[in-house]
Amino acid sequence: MKYWPLVLIALAAPGSAAAEELLRSDFQQGSADPWRAAGMGDVRLTSFAGNVSMRLTAGASAEVAVPVTDKRRLYATVKIAADALDDDAVCTAEASRDDGATWMPILSVGKARADAVTLWPGGQALAEGDGGLRLRLSARGKRATCWFDDVVVTGIANAAASGARRALGGAALLAGEGFDGPVDLSAFAPAADAAKPSATFAGRLNLTGGPMAGFRMIAEEKGYERGNTVRSLPDLAIDLVQHGDALIPAQRGLIPSTHPDWNWIVEPGRVWSEPGDDGLTRAALPFALQERNANCTHNGMLTFLFGADGTVSNAAFEIASETCRYRKFDAWGFVAARLAPGVVSGADAIVRRDEEAAAARLPVRPIEERPDALAFATAAGPEPTVYGAVVDGVHYRSACATRHGDYPACEVIDLPSYSTAKSVFGGVALMRLEKLYPGSAAAEIAAYVPACARGWAGVTLEQALDMTTGHYRSDAYMADEDDPSIAGFFEPEGHAAKIAFACTHYPRRTAAGAKWVYHTSDTYLLGTAMGAILRKRKRLDADLYDDLVRPLWDGLKLSPTLSTTRRSEGAAAQPFVGWGLTYQPDDIARLSRWLMQGADGLLDPRLLDAAMQRAPRGGGLPAGFPGFRYRAGFWTRDMGVKLGCPGSLWVPAMSGFGGISVAMLPGRDALFYSFGDSDHWDWSAAAVALAGKDAPCG
């Protein structure tokens, strides 16, 4: 391949004790060394509004080699803008750890985001390897113009863990000083010389919220700005039960707050003792901040010291990853903590529930043990929170990579459902309702949602689940869902405003059941109608989630995190149904497998078979792209050609905003999932890997 030197600059500077900056290319000084360009397209530096970027046109690429000696974890970030992309064109950044033999995606921007202005940010924790690191920027397609900027590579040295431990040592926690920047998250896990806990925690932990001492906004898309309120923590008061070395929160799932932006989620953590902690016991708790009235989830860790006499240190927290397309940040600091000792009500039941959920998990092995691990990494796309595959009852899972080391509690990391809830809440709820009360799926929305009395006659609950209500403004793919007017549905916190939008915003355009148009508001209507049917058939105070769906999860011993769902504010407390659940990795793996295997006969078989593409195969109306359909709240994709089948092979899948996918291979005990936020949904490489040499084409 022919290369020619560009005149660019790469700046390297030391980072925190945990991470070292190995490469920074922002192009502001007007030179390009050490990048080298190749291909047939044009490569040059261009300036817009005082900012300099590297522009590549179709067929061009640029590469750079980055030294990575003694670095155990690498993280690459980049910003990409695009213009004049044809349907198959893409602007992409990739990395290789084996001298270019294989390439891993960092970020890609396609036609949907090609506005010629926005520099879309993204990043990727890179696979470990013995070789060096190469980065490649490319403009692919017959027609493409791409701009690349702010290319940064950081590396965590082998000595980073000890530096992180010093930053959060006993003296630092007691004084609340010295936590000056993000550290490797190994600081929130037991050290090599950890011993059994010397004290037992019993009572309530109180944290005083307020401004985060350290905060670095990485990306916040236009239209989603929230000002300084996102830079503060809510107060937290939570009862904790210690059992051995486990520290278990009494309240699971969403913990409401009065904060304008955030609710807490707190997961089970660990307790242990370490030399240098003045005889106190150290605790660490995984947590997440989840956006109010939305599903963006920012994962973090919390640690503090406590003693048998009620002594408690300051609590240190760090947030270093998220599943959130439009807002990414690092946050860190100390918060004041107080321990209110006491006996926690129902402690034995809290421990038993946690142990049962842990015992029910599938056996887990690193996904790197799979010979097709690269295919799964490719299917996961850039910057996933976590991804994995289930094959013959074994859960192969990636590490939960963050910008500052691996998340130390990957088994309980919190994952937002976004629109996968349309499948596992909306779809499963109607299947269960139909099983208990036959005829529910054929009931009309207008009969159970008074606000829809005009204009919705003849539209059934099943058609709302299928998104074939006949109500829409535009039938172009995602045009209604992406229109700015959708804020009138998502932004109000109360039920009345949401239901008014859902019933009146989209006029009747065609007969129900004739055309698929994607509307989250249709699933909200479905949930409202299902709740009304349940109250009529079961009891007046019956709740759609707590009384119909949650018992299914309890029967499966899924994590207690699924005990709650996001709801409208106010007395109605209407479950969102179309979004708003929170999973852990094992939850989505076992729940999907349960559906594939027939749901223990607890769901209506006709609807379940339709969703799982058992009968009829290829059922559902065309959904946006050739070879895609939508049925009973589930997507399906024809993978016949890619899997070498003589005819169609329809693979059922779930999908969520930002880049969340769950694909379930029919006829096999095999599925793939990925939770990310880079707008990557192409799981075809995983389906090919799961099928192997003998695809289930029958």
Coordinates of N, CA, C and O in Angstrom, one line a residue, residues 425-547:
F425 N -41.6 -5.8 28.2 CA -42.7 -5.3 29.0 C -44.0 -5.3 28.2 O -45.0 -6.1 28.5
G426 N -44.0 -4.5 27.2 CA -45.3 -4.4 26.3 C -45.7 -5.7 25.7 O -46.8 -6.2 25.9
G427 N -44.7 -6.4 25.1 CA -45.1 -7.7 24.5 C -45.4 -8.8 25.5 O -46.4 -9.5 25.3
V428 N -44.6 -8.9 26.5 CA -44.8 -10.0 27.4 C -46.1 -9.7 28.2 O -46.8 -10.7 28.5
A429 N -46.3 -8.5 28.5 CA -47.6 -8.2 29.3 C -48.8 -8.5 28.5 O -49.8 -9.1 29.1
L430 N -48.9 -8.2 27.2 CA -50.1 -8.6 26.4 C -50.2 -10.1 26.3 O -51.3 -10.6 26.3
M431 N -49.0 -10.7 26.1 CA -49.0 -12.2 26.0 C -49.6 -12.8 27.3 O -50.3 -13.8 27.3
R432 N -49.2 -12.3 28.4 CA -49.6 -12.8 29.7 C -51.1 -12.5 29.9 O -51.9 -13.3 30.4
L433 N -51.5 -11.2 29.6 CA -52.9 -10.8 29.7 C -53.8 -11.7 28.9 O -54.9 -12.1 29.3
E434 N -53.4 -12.0 27.6 CA -54.2 -12.8 26.8 C -54.3 -14.3 27.3 O -55.3 -14.9 27.1
K435 N -53.2 -14.7 27.9 CA -53.2 -16.1 28.5 C -54.2 -16.2 29.6 O -55.0 -17.1 29.7
L436 N -54.2 -15.1 30.5 CA -55.1 -15.1 31.6 C -56.6 -14.8 31.3 O -57.5 -15.3 31.8
Y437 N -56.7 -13.8 30.3 CA -58.0 -13.3 30.0 C -58.1 -13.3 28.4 O -57.9 -12.2 27.8
P438 N -58.4 -14.4 27.9 CA -58.5 -14.5 26.4 C -59.4 -13.4 25.8 O -60.5 -13.1 26.3
G439 N -59.0 -12.9 24.7 CA -59.7 -11.8 24.0 C -59.2 -10.4 24.3 O -59.6 -9.5 23.6
S440 N -58.3 -10.3 25.3 CA -57.7 -9.0 25.6 C -57.0 -8.4 24.4 O -57.0 -7.2 24.2
A441 N -56.2 -9.2 23.7 CA -55.5 -8.7 22.5 C -56.3 -8.1 21.5 O -56.0 -7.1 20.8
A442 N -57.6 -8.6 21.3 CA -58.5 -8.1 20.3 C -59.4 -6.9 20.8 O -60.2 -6.3 20.1
A443 N -59.2 -6.6 22.1 CA -60.0 -5.5 22.7 C -59.5 -4.2 22.0 O -58.4 -4.0 21.5
E444 N -60.4 -3.2 22.0 CA -60.1 -1.9 21.3 C -59.5 -0.9 22.3 O -60.0 -0.8 23.4
I445 N -58.5 -0.2 21.8 CA -57.9 0.9 22.6 C -59.0 1.9 23.1 O -59.0 2.3 24.3
A446 N -59.9 2.3 22.2 CA -60.9 3.3 22.6 C -61.8 2.9 23.7 O -62.3 3.7 24.4
A447 N -62.0 1.6 23.9 CA -62.9 1.1 24.9 C -62.3 1.2 26.3 O -63.0 1.2 27.3
Y448 N -60.9 1.4 26.4 CA -60.3 1.4 27.7 C -59.4 2.6 27.9 O -58.9 2.8 29.0
V449 N -59.3 3.5 27.0 CA -58.6 4.8 27.1 C -59.5 5.9 26.7 O -59.7 6.2 25.5
P450 N -60.2 6.5 27.7 CA -61.2 7.5 27.4 C -60.7 8.6 26.5 O -61.4 9.1 25.6
A451 N -59.4 9.0 26.6 CA -58.9 10.1 25.8 C -58.8 9.8 24.4 O -58.7 10.6 23.5
C452 N -58.9 8.5 24.0 CA -58.8 8.0 22.6 C -60.2 7.7 22.1 O -60.3 7.0 21.1
A453 N -61.3 8.1 22.8 CA -62.6 7.7 22.4 C -62.9 8.2 20.9 O -63.6 7.5 20.2
R454 N -62.4 9.3 20.5 CA -62.6 9.8 19.2 C -61.4 9.5 18.3 O -60.3 9.8 18.6
G455 N -61.7 8.8 17.2 CA -60.7 8.5 16.2 C -60.0 7.2 16.3 O -59.2 6.8 15.4
W456 N -60.2 6.5 17.4 CA -59.4 5.3 17.6 C -60.3 4.0 17.5 O -59.9 2.9 17.9
A457 N -61.5 4.2 17.1 CA -62.4 3.0 17.0 C -61.8 2.0 16.0 O -61.3 2.3 15.0
G458 N -61.9 0.7 16.4 CA -61.4 -0.4 15.6 C -59.9 -0.7 15.7 O -59.4 -1.6 15.1
V459 N -59.2 0.1 16.5 CA -57.7 -0.2 16.7 C -57.6 -1.1 18.0 O -58.0 -0.7 19.1
T460 N -57.0 -2.2 17.8 CA -56.9 -3.2 18.9 C -55.6 -3.0 19.7 O -54.6 -2.4 19.2
L461 N -55.6 -3.7 20.9 CA -54.3 -3.7 21.6 C -53.2 -4.4 20.9 O -52.1 -3.9 20.9
E462 N -53.5 -5.5 20.2 CA -52.5 -6.2 19.4 C -51.9 -5.3 18.3 O -50.7 -5.3 18.0
Q463 N -52.8 -4.5 17.7 CA -52.3 -3.6 16.6 C -51.4 -2.5 17.2 O -50.4 -2.1 16.6
A464 N -51.7 -2.0 18.4 CA -50.9 -1.1 19.1 C -49.5 -1.7 19.4 O -48.5 -1.0 19.2
L465 N -49.5 -3.0 19.8 CA -48.2 -3.7 20.1 C -47.4 -3.8 18.8 O -46.2 -3.7 18.8
D466 N -48.1 -4.1 17.7 CA -47.5 -4.2 16.4 C -47.1 -2.9 15.7 O -46.4 -2.8 14.7
M467 N -47.6 -1.7 16.3 CA -47.4 -0.4 15.8 C -48.0 -0.3 14.4 O -47.4 0.2 13.4
T468 N -49.2 -0.8 14.3 CA -50.0 -0.7 13.0 C -51.3 -0.1 13.3 O -52.4 -0.6 12.8
T469 N -51.3 1.0 14.0 CA -52.6 1.6 14.5 C -53.3 2.4 13.3 O -54.4 2.8 13.5
G470 N -52.5 2.7 12.3 CA -53.1 3.6 11.2 C -53.0 5.0 11.5 O -53.4 5.9 10.7
H471 N -52.5 5.4 12.7 CA -52.3 6.8 13.0 C -50.9 7.2 12.8 O -50.0 6.6 13.4
Y472 N -50.6 8.3 12.1 CA -49.3 8.8 11.9 C -49.4 10.1 11.1 O -50.4 10.4 10.5
R473 N -48.3 10.8 11.2 CA -48.1 12.0 10.3 C -47.3 11.7 9.1 O -47.6 12.2 8.0
S474 N -46.3 10.9 9.3 CA -45.4 10.5 8.1 C -45.2 9.0 8.3 O -44.9 8.6 9.4
D475 N -45.2 8.3 7.1 CA -44.9 6.9 7.2 C -43.4 6.6 6.8 O -43.0 5.5 6.6
A476 N -42.6 7.7 6.6 CA -41.2 7.5 6.4 C -40.5 7.0 7.7 O -41.0 7.3 8.8
Y477 N -39.5 6.2 7.5 CA -38.9 5.5 8.6 C -38.4 6.4 9.7 O -37.6 7.3 9.5
M478 N -39.0 6.3 10.9 CA -38.7 7.0 12.1 C -38.9 8.5 12.0 O -38.5 9.3 12.9
A479 N -39.6 9.0 10.9 CA -39.9 10.4 10.8 C -40.7 11.0 11.9 O -40.4 12.0 12.5
D480 N -41.8 10.3 12.3 CA -42.6 10.8 13.5 C -41.8 10.7 14.8 O -41.8 11.6 15.6
E481 N -41.1 9.6 15.0 CA -40.4 9.4 16.3 C -39.2 10.4 16.4 O -38.9 10.8 17.5
D482 N -38.6 10.8 15.3 CA -37.5 11.7 15.4 C -37.9 13.2 15.2 O -37.1 14.1 15.3
D483 N -39.2 13.4 15.0 CA -39.6 14.8 14.8 C -39.5 15.6 16.1 O -39.8 15.0 17.2
P484 N -39.1 16.9 16.1 CA -39.0 17.6 17.4 C -40.3 17.6 18.2 O -40.3 17.8 19.4
S485 N -41.5 17.5 17.5 CA -42.7 17.5 18.2 C -42.9 16.4 19.2 O -43.7 16.4 20.2
I486 N -42.0 15.3 19.1 CA -42.1 14.2 20.0 C -41.8 14.6 21.5 O -42.2 13.9 22.4
A487 N -41.2 15.8 21.6 CA -40.9 16.3 23.0 C -42.2 16.5 23.8 O -42.2 16.4 25.0
G488 N -43.3 16.7 23.0 CA -44.6 16.8 23.7 C -45.1 15.6 24.4 O -46.0 15.6 25.2
F489 N -44.5 14.4 24.0 CA -44.7 13.2 24.7 C -43.7 12.8 25.7 O -44.1 12.5 26.9
F490 N -42.4 12.9 25.4 CA -41.4 12.5 26.3 C -41.1 13.4 27.5 O -40.8 13.0 28.6
E491 N -41.2 14.7 27.2 CA -40.8 15.7 28.3 C -41.8 15.8 29.4 O -41.4 15.9 30.6
P492 N -43.1 15.8 29.2 CA -44.0 15.9 30.4 C -43.9 14.8 31.3 O -43.7 13.6 30.9
E493 N -43.9 15.0 32.6 CA -43.7 14.0 33.6 C -45.0 13.3 34.0 O -45.0 12.2 34.6
G494 N -46.2 14.0 33.8 CA -47.4 13.5 34.2 C -48.1 12.6 33.2 O -47.9 12.8 31.9
H495 N -49.0 11.8 33.6 CA -49.7 10.8 32.7 C -50.7 11.6 31.8 O -50.8 11.2 30.6
A496 N -51.4 12.6 32.2 CA -52.4 13.2 31.4 C -51.9 13.8 30.1 O -52.4 13.7 29.1
A497 N -50.7 14.5 30.3 CA -50.1 15.1 29.1 C -49.6 14.0 28.1 O -49.7 14.2 26.9
K498 N -49.0 13.0 28.6 CA -48.5 11.9 27.7 C -49.7 11.2 27.0 O -49.6 11.0 25.8
I499 N -50.8 10.9 27.7 CA -51.9 10.2 27.1 C -52.6 11.1 26.1 O -53.1 10.7 25.0
A500 N -52.7 12.4 26.4 CA -53.3 13.4 25.4 C -52.5 13.4 24.1 O -53.1 13.4 23.0
F501 N -51.2 13.4 24.2 CA -50.3 13.4 23.0 C -50.6 12.1 22.2 O -50.8 12.1 21.0
A502 N -50.5 11.0 22.9 CA -50.6 9.7 22.3 C -51.9 9.5 21.5 O -52.0 8.9 20.5
C503 N -53.0 10.1 22.1 CA -54.3 9.9 21.5 C -54.6 10.9 20.4 O -55.4 10.6 19.5
T504 N -54.0 12.1 20.4 CA -54.4 13.2 19.5 C -53.4 13.7 18.5 O -53.7 14.3 17.5
H505 N -52.1 13.4 18.8 CA -51.1 14.0 17.9 C -51.0 13.4 16.5 O -50.7 14.2 15.6
Y506 N -51.3 12.2 16.4 CA -51.1 11.5 15.1 C -52.5 11.2 14.5 O -53.3 10.5 15.1
P507 N -52.9 11.8 13.4 CA -54.2 11.6 12.8 C -54.3 10.2 12.2 O -53.4 9.6 11.9
R508 N -55.6 9.8 12.0 CA -55.8 8.6 11.3 C -55.5 8.7 9.8 O -56.1 9.6 9.1
R509 N -54.6 7.9 9.3 CA -54.2 8.0 7.9 C -54.7 6.8 7.1 O -54.9 6.9 5.8
T510 N -54.7 5.6 7.7 CA -55.1 4.4 7.0 C -55.7 3.4 7.9 O -55.8 3.6 9.1
A511 N -56.2 2.3 7.4 CA -56.9 1.3 8.2 C -55.9 0.7 9.2 O -54.7 0.5 8.9
A512 N -56.4 0.4 10.4 CA -55.5 -0.3 11.4 C -55.1 -1.6 10.8 O -55.8 -2.3 10.2
G513 N -53.8 -2.0 11.1 CA -53.3 -3.2 10.7 C -52.7 -3.2 9.3 O -52.1 -4.2 8.8
A514 N -52.7 -2.1 8.6 CA -52.3 -2.0 7.2 C -50.9 -1.5 7.0 O -50.2 -1.9 6.0
K515 N -50.3 -0.7 7.9 CA -49.0 -0.1 7.7 C -48.3 0.0 9.1 O -48.9 0.4 10.1
W516 N -47.0 -0.3 9.1 CA -46.2 -0.2 10.3 C -45.6 1.2 10.4 O -44.9 1.6 9.4
V517 N -45.8 1.9 11.5 CA -45.1 3.2 11.7 C -44.7 3.2 13.2 O -45.5 3.0 14.1
Y518 N -43.4 3.5 13.4 CA -42.9 3.3 14.8 C -43.3 4.5 15.7 O -43.0 5.7 15.3
H519 N -43.9 4.2 16.8 CA -44.3 5.2 17.8 C -44.2 4.7 19.2 O -44.9 3.7 19.5
T520 N -43.3 5.3 20.0 CA -43.3 4.9 21.4 C -44.6 5.2 22.1 O -45.1 4.5 23.0
S521 N -45.3 6.2 21.6 CA -46.6 6.6 22.2 C -47.6 5.5 22.0 O -48.6 5.4 22.8
D522 N -47.5 4.7 20.9 CA -48.5 3.6 20.7 C -48.3 2.6 21.8 O -49.3 2.0 22.3
T523 N -47.1 2.3 22.2 CA -46.8 1.3 23.3 C -47.3 1.9 24.6 O -47.8 1.1 25.5
Y524 N -47.2 3.2 24.8 CA -47.8 3.8 26.0 C -49.3 3.7 26.1 O -49.9 3.4 27.2
L525 N -49.9 3.8 25.0 CA -51.4 3.6 24.9 C -51.7 2.2 25.2 O -52.7 1.9 26.0
L526 N -50.9 1.3 24.7 CA -51.1 -0.2 24.9 C -51.0 -0.4 26.4 O -51.9 -1.1 27.0
G527 N -50.0 0.1 27.1 CA -49.9 -0.1 28.5 C -51.0 0.5 29.3 O -51.5 -0.1 30.3
T528 N -51.5 1.6 28.9 CA -52.7 2.3 29.6 C -53.9 1.4 29.5 O -54.7 1.2 30.4
A529 N -54.1 0.9 28.3 CA -55.3 0.0 28.0 C -55.2 -1.3 28.8 O -56.1 -1.8 29.4
M530 N -54.0 -1.9 28.8 CA -53.8 -3.2 29.5 C -54.0 -3.0 31.0 O -54.6 -3.8 31.7
G531 N -53.6 -1.9 31.5 CA -53.8 -1.6 33.0 C -55.3 -1.5 33.3 O -55.8 -2.0 34.3
A532 N -56.0 -0.9 32.4 CA -57.5 -0.8 32.6 C -58.2 -2.1 32.5 O -59.1 -2.4 33.3
I533 N -57.8 -3.0 31.6 CA -58.3 -4.3 31.5 C -58.0 -5.1 32.8 O -58.9 -5.8 33.3
L534 N -56.8 -5.0 33.3 CA -56.4 -5.8 34.5 C -57.2 -5.3 35.7 O -57.6 -6.1 36.5
R535 N -57.4 -4.0 35.8 CA -58.2 -3.5 36.9 C -59.7 -4.0 36.8 O -60.3 -4.2 37.8
K536 N -60.2 -4.1 35.6 CA -61.5 -4.6 35.4 C -61.6 -6.1 35.7 O -62.6 -6.5 36.3
R537 N -60.7 -6.9 35.3 CA -60.8 -8.3 35.4 C -60.2 -8.9 36.7 O -60.6 -9.9 37.1
K538 N -59.2 -8.2 37.3 CA -58.6 -8.7 38.5 C -59.1 -8.0 39.7 O -59.8 -8.6 40.6
R539 N -58.7 -6.7 39.9 CA -59.2 -6.0 41.0 C -58.9 -4.5 40.7 O -58.0 -4.1 39.9
L540 N -59.6 -3.6 41.4 CA -59.6 -2.2 41.1 C -58.2 -1.5 41.3 O -57.9 -0.6 40.6
D541 N -57.4 -2.1 42.2 CA -56.1 -1.5 42.5 C -55.0 -2.3 41.9 O -53.8 -2.1 42.2
A542 N -55.3 -3.1 40.9 CA -54.2 -3.9 40.3 C -53.3 -3.1 39.5 O -53.7 -2.1 38.9
D543 N -52.0 -3.4 39.5 CA -51.0 -2.6 38.8 C -50.4 -3.5 37.7 O -50.1 -4.6 37.9
L544 N -50.3 -2.9 36.5 CA -49.9 -3.6 35.4 C -48.5 -4.3 35.6 O -48.3 -5.4 35.2
Y545 N -47.6 -3.5 36.2 CA -46.2 -4.1 36.3 C -46.1 -5.0 37.6 O -45.7 -6.2 37.5
D546 N -46.6 -4.5 38.7 CA -46.4 -5.2 40.0 C -47.2 -6.5 40.0 O -46.8 -7.4 40.6
D547 N -48.4 -6.5 39.4 CA -49.3 -7.6 39.5 C -49.3 -8.5 38.3 O -49.8 -9.7 38.4

